[in-house]
mmCIF file of C-alpha atoms in Angstrom:
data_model
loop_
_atom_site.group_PDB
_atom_site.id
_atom_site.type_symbol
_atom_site.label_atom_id
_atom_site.label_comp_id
_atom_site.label_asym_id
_atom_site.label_seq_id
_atom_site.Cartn_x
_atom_site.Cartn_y
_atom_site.Cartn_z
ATOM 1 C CA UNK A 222 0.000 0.000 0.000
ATOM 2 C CA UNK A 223 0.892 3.661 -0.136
ATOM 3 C CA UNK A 224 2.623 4.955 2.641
ATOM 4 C CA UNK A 225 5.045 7.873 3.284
ATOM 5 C CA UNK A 226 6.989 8.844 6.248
ATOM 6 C CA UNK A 227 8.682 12.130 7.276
ATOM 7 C CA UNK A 228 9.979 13.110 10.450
ATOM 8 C CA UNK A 229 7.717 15.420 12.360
ATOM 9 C CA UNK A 230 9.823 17.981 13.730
ATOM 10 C CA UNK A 231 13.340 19.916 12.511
ATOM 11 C CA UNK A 232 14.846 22.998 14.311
ATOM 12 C CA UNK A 233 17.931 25.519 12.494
ATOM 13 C CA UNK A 234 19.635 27.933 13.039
ATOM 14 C CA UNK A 235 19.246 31.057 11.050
ATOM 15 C CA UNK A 236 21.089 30.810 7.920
ATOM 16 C CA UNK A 237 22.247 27.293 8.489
ATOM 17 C CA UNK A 238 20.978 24.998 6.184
ATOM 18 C CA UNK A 239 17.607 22.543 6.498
ATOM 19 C CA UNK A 240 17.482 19.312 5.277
ATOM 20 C CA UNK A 241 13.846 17.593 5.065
ATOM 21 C CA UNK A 242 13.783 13.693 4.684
ATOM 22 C CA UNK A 243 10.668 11.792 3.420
ATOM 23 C CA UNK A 244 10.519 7.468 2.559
ATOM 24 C CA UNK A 245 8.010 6.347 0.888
ATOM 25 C CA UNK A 246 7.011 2.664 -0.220
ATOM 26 C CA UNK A 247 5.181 3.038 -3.609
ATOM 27 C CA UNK A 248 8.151 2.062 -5.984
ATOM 28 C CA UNK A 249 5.765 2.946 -9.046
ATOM 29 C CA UNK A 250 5.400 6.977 -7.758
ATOM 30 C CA UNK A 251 5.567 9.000 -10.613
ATOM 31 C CA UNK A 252 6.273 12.435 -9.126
ATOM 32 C CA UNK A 253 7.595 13.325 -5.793
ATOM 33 C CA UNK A 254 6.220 16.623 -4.363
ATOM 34 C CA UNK A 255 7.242 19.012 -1.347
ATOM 35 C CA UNK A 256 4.390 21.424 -0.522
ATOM 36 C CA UNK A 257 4.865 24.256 2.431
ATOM 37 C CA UNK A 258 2.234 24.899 4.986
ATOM 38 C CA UNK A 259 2.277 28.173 6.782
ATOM 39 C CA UNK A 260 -0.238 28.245 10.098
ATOM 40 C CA UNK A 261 -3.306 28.300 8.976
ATOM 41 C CA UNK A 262 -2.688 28.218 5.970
ATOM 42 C CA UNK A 263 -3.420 25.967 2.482
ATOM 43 C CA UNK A 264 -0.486 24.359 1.228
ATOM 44 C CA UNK A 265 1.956 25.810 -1.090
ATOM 45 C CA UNK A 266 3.623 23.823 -4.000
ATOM 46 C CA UNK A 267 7.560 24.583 -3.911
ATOM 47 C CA UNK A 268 9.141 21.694 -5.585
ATOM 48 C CA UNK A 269 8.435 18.673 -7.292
ATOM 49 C CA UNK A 270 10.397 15.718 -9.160
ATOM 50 C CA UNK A 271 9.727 13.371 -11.796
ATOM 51 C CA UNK A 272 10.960 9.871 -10.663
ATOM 52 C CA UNK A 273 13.352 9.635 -13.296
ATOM 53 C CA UNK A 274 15.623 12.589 -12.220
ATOM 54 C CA UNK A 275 18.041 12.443 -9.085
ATOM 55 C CA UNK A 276 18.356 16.141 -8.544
ATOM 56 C CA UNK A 277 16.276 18.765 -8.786
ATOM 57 C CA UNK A 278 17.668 22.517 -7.850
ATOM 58 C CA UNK A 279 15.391 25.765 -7.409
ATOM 59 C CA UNK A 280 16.962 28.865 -6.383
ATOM 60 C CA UNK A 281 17.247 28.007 -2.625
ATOM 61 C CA UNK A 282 15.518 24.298 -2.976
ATOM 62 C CA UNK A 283 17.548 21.157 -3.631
ATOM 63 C CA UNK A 284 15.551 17.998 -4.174
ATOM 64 C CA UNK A 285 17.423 14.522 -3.862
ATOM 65 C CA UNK A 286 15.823 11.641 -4.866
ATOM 66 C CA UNK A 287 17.411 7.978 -4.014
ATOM 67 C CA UNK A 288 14.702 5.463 -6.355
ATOM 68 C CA UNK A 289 16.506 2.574 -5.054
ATOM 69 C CA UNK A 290 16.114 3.699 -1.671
ATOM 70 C CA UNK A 291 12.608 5.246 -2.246
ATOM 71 C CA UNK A 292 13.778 7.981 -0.223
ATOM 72 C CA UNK A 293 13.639 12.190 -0.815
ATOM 73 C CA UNK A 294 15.055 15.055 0.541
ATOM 74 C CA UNK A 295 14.429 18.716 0.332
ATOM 75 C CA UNK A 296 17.487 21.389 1.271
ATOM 76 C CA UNK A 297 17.211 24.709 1.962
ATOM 77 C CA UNK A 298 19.959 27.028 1.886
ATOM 78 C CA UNK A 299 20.534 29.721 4.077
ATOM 79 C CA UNK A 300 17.426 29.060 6.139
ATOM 80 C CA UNK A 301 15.277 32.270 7.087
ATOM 81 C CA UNK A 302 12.562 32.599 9.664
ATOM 82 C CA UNK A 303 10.208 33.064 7.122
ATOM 83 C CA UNK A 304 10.646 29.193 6.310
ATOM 84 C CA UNK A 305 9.098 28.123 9.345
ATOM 85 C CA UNK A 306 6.128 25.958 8.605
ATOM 86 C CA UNK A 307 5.015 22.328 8.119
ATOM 87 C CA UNK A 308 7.076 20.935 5.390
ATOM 88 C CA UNK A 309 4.765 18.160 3.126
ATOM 89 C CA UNK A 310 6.502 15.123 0.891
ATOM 90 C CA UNK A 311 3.365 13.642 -1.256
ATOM 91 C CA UNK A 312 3.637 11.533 -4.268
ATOM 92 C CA UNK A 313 1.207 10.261 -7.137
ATOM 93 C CA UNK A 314 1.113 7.965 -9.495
ATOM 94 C CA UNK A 315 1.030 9.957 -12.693
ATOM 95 C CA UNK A 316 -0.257 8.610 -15.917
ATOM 96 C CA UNK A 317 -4.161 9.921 -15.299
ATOM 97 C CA UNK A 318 -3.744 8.943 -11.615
ATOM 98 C CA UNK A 319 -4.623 12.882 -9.571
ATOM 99 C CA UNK A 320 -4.251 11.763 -5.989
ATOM 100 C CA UNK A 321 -1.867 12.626 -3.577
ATOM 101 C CA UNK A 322 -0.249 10.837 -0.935
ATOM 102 C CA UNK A 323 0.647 13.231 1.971
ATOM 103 C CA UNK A 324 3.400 12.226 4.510
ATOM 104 C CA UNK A 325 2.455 13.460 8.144
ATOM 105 C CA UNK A 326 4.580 16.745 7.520
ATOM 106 C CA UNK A 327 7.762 17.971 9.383
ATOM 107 C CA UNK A 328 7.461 20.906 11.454
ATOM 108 C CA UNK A 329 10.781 22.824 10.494
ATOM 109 C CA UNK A 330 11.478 25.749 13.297
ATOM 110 C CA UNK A 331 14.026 28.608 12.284
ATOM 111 C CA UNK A 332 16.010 30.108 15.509
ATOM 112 C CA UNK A 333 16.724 33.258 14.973
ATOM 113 C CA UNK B 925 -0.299 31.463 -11.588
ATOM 114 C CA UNK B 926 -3.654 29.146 -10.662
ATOM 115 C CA UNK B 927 -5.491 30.527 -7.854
ATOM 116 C CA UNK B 928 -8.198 28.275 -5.144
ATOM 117 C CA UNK B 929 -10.306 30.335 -2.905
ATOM 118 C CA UNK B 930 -12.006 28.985 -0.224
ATOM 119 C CA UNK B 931 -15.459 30.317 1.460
ATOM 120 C CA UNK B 932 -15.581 30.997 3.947
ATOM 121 C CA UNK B 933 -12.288 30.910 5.621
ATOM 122 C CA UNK B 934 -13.548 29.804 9.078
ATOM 123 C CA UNK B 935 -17.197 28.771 10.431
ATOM 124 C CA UNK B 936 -18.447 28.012 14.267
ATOM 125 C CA UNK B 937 -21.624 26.235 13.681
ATOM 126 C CA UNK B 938 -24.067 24.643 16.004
ATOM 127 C CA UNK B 939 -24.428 20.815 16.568
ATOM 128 C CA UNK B 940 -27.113 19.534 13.849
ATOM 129 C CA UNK B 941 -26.721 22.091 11.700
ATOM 130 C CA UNK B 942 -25.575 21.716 8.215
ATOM 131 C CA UNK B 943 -22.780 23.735 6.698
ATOM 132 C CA UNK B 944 -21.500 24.930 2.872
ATOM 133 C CA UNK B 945 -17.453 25.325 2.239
ATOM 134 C CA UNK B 946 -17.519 26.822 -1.226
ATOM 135 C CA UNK B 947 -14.407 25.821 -3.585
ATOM 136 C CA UNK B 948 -13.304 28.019 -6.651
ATOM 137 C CA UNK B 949 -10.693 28.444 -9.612
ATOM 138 C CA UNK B 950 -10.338 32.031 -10.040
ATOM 139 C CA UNK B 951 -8.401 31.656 -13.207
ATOM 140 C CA UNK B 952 -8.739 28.825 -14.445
ATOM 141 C CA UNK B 953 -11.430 25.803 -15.573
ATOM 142 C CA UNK B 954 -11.277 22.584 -13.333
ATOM 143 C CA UNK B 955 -12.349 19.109 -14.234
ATOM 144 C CA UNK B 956 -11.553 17.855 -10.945
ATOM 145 C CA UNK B 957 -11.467 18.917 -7.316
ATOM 146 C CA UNK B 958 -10.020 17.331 -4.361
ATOM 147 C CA UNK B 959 -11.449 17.444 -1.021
ATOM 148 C CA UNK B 960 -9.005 16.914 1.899
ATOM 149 C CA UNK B 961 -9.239 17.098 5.274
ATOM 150 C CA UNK B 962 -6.804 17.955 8.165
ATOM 151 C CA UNK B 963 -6.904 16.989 12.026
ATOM 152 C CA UNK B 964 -4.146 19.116 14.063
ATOM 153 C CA UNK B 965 -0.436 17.896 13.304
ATOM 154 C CA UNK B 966 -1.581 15.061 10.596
ATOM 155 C CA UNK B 967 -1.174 15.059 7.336
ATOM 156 C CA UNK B 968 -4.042 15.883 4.973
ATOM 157 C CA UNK B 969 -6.801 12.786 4.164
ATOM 158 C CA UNK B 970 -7.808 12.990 0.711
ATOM 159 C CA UNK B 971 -12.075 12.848 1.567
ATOM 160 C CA UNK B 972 -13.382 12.485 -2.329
ATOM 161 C CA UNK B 973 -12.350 13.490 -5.785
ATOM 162 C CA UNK B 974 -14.735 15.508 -7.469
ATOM 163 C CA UNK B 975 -15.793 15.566 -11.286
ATOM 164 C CA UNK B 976 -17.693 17.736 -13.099
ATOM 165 C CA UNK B 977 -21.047 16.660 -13.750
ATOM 166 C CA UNK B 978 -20.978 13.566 -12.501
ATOM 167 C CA UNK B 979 -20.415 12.140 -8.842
ATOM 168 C CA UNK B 980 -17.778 12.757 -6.891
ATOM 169 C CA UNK B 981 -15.938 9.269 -5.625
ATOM 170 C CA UNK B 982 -15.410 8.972 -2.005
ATOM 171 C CA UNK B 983 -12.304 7.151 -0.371
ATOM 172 C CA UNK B 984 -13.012 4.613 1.726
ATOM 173 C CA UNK B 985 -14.514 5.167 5.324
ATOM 174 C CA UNK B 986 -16.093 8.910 3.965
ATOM 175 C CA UNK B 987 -19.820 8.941 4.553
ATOM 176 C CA UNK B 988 -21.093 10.061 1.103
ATOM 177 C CA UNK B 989 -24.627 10.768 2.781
ATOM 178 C CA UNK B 990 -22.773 13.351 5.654
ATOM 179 C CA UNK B 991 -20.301 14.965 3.299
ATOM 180 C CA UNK B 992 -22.149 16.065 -0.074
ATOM 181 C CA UNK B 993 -20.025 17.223 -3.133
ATOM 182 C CA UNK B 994 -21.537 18.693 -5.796
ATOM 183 C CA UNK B 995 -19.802 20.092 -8.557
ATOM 184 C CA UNK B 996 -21.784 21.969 -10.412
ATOM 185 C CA UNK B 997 -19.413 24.164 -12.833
ATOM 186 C CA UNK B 998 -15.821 23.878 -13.843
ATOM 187 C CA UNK B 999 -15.105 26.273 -11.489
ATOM 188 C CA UNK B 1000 -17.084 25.368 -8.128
ATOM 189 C CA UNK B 1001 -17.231 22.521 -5.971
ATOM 190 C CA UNK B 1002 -18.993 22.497 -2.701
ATOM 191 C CA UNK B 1003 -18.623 20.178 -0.325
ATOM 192 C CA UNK B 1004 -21.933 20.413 3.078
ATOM 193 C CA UNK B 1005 -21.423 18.722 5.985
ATOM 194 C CA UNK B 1006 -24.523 17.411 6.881
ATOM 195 C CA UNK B 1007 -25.985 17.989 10.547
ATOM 196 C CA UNK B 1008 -22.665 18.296 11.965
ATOM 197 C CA UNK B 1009 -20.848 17.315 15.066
ATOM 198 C CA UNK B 1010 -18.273 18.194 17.259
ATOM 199 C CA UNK B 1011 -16.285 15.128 15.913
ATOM 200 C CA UNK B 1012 -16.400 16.834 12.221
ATOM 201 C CA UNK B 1013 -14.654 20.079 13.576
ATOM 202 C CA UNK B 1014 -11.416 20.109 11.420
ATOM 203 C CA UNK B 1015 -9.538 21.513 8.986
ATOM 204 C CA UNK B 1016 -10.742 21.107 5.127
ATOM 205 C CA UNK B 1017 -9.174 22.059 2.059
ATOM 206 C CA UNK B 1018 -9.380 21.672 -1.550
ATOM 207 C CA UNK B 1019 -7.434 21.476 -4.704
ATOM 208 C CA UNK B 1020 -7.993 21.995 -7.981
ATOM 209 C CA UNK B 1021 -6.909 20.722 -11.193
ATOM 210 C CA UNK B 1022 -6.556 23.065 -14.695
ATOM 211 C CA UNK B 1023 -8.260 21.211 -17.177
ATOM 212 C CA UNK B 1024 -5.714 22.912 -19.724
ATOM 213 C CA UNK B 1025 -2.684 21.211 -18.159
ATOM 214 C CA UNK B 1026 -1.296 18.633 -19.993
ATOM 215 C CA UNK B 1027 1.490 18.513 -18.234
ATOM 216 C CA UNK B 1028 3.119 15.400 -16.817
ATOM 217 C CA UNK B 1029 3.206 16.635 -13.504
ATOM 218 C CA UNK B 1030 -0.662 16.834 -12.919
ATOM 219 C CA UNK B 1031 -0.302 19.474 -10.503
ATOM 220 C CA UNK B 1032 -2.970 20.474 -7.887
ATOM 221 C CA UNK B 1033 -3.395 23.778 -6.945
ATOM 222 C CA UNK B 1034 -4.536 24.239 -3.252
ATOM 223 C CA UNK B 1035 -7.430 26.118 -1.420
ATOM 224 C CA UNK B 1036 -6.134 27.984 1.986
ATOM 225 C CA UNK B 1037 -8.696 25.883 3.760
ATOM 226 C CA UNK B 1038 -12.026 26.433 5.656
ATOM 227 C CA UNK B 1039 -11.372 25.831 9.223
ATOM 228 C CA UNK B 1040 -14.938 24.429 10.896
ATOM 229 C CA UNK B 1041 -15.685 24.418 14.251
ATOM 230 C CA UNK B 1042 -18.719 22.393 15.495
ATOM 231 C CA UNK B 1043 -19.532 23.298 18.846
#
């Protein structure tokens, strides 16, 4: 079955870096997602991957993605206090199939 | 780029009342809309994808009869909850997909979620 897993809370250091980690157990995901969730908020797409890539890099964002492991990361550089928020991995299926699979989010906390 | 609004943004209802959460592309049509909904420090549950002009398809263990989707245009979807309870009091949000994107990546665009307090 579909599951993914993400450790629930992360706390920086102003402009240190963040690194978010995310397993999943769906080998046939199609694309990997990281959304951002401010407090009461909706979430915010800020990254995503297509299975077949290893790296993805976006200003500030680097995605890793180990397929043999079935694991992803998500780096931020130079981590402000205007990241703080719940950090979402989700993955689909692709190929017609819309629905997500959220992890349970990691909380990442930026000390100023 | 794509916006969702929600409507409204936060309700306090009364036990046994029934209550309306409004979903909307602002600039764009969508085919389908996503329901999900969030308990405090979990991760979002998808509730039922929704299709224009047809019937929406609930995931397992959603009451179909309690949570009503209706999506009426390609850019509305409303999901009532039914005589609520305390026990529905949670966080819901929606997505939305643009039925122009072909792209591989079949991204959702999200709502900033009704908040719904049933007291």
């Amino acid at each position: 079955g579909e599951d993914v897993e993400q450790s629930l809370f992360l706390s920086v250091r102003e402009g240190d870096s963040s690194v978010i980690n995310c397993t999943y157990t769906d080998s046939s995901s199609t694309y990997l997602y990281w959304y951002k969730q401010e407090p009461g908020a909706g979430l915010q797409l800020l990254t995503y991957i297509f299975s077949n890539m290893d790296m993805k890099q976006d200003q500030r964002l680097t995605v890793l993605l180990n397929k043999k492991d079935k694991h992803l990361s998500l780096r931020i550089a130079d981590t402000q206090t205007g990241d703080s928020a719940i950090y979402f991995c989700a993955e689909s299926m692709g190929a017609g199939s819309y629905q997500l699979t959220f992890g349970k989010g990691t909380k990442l906390s930026v000390i100023p | 780029g794509a916006v969702v609004s929600q409507h409204p943004s936060w309700v306090i209802c009364k036990s046994g009342t029934s209550v309306k959460i409004e979903c909307r592309s602002l600039d764009f049509q969508a085919t389908t809309m996503f329901w999900y909904r969030q308990f405090p420090k979990q991760s979002l549950m998808l509730m039922a994808t929704s299709n224009e002009g047809s019937k929406a398809t609930y995931e397992q263990g959603v009451e179909k009869d309690k949570f009503l989707i209706n999506h009426a245009s390609l850019t509305l979807s409303t999901l009532t909850v039914t005589s609520a309870h305390p026990e529905d009091s949670s966080f819901y949000i929606c997505s939305a997909r643009d039925a122009r994107d072909l792209r591989y990546q079949e991204t959702q665009y999200f709502g900033p979620g009704t908040r719904l307090l049933v007291l």
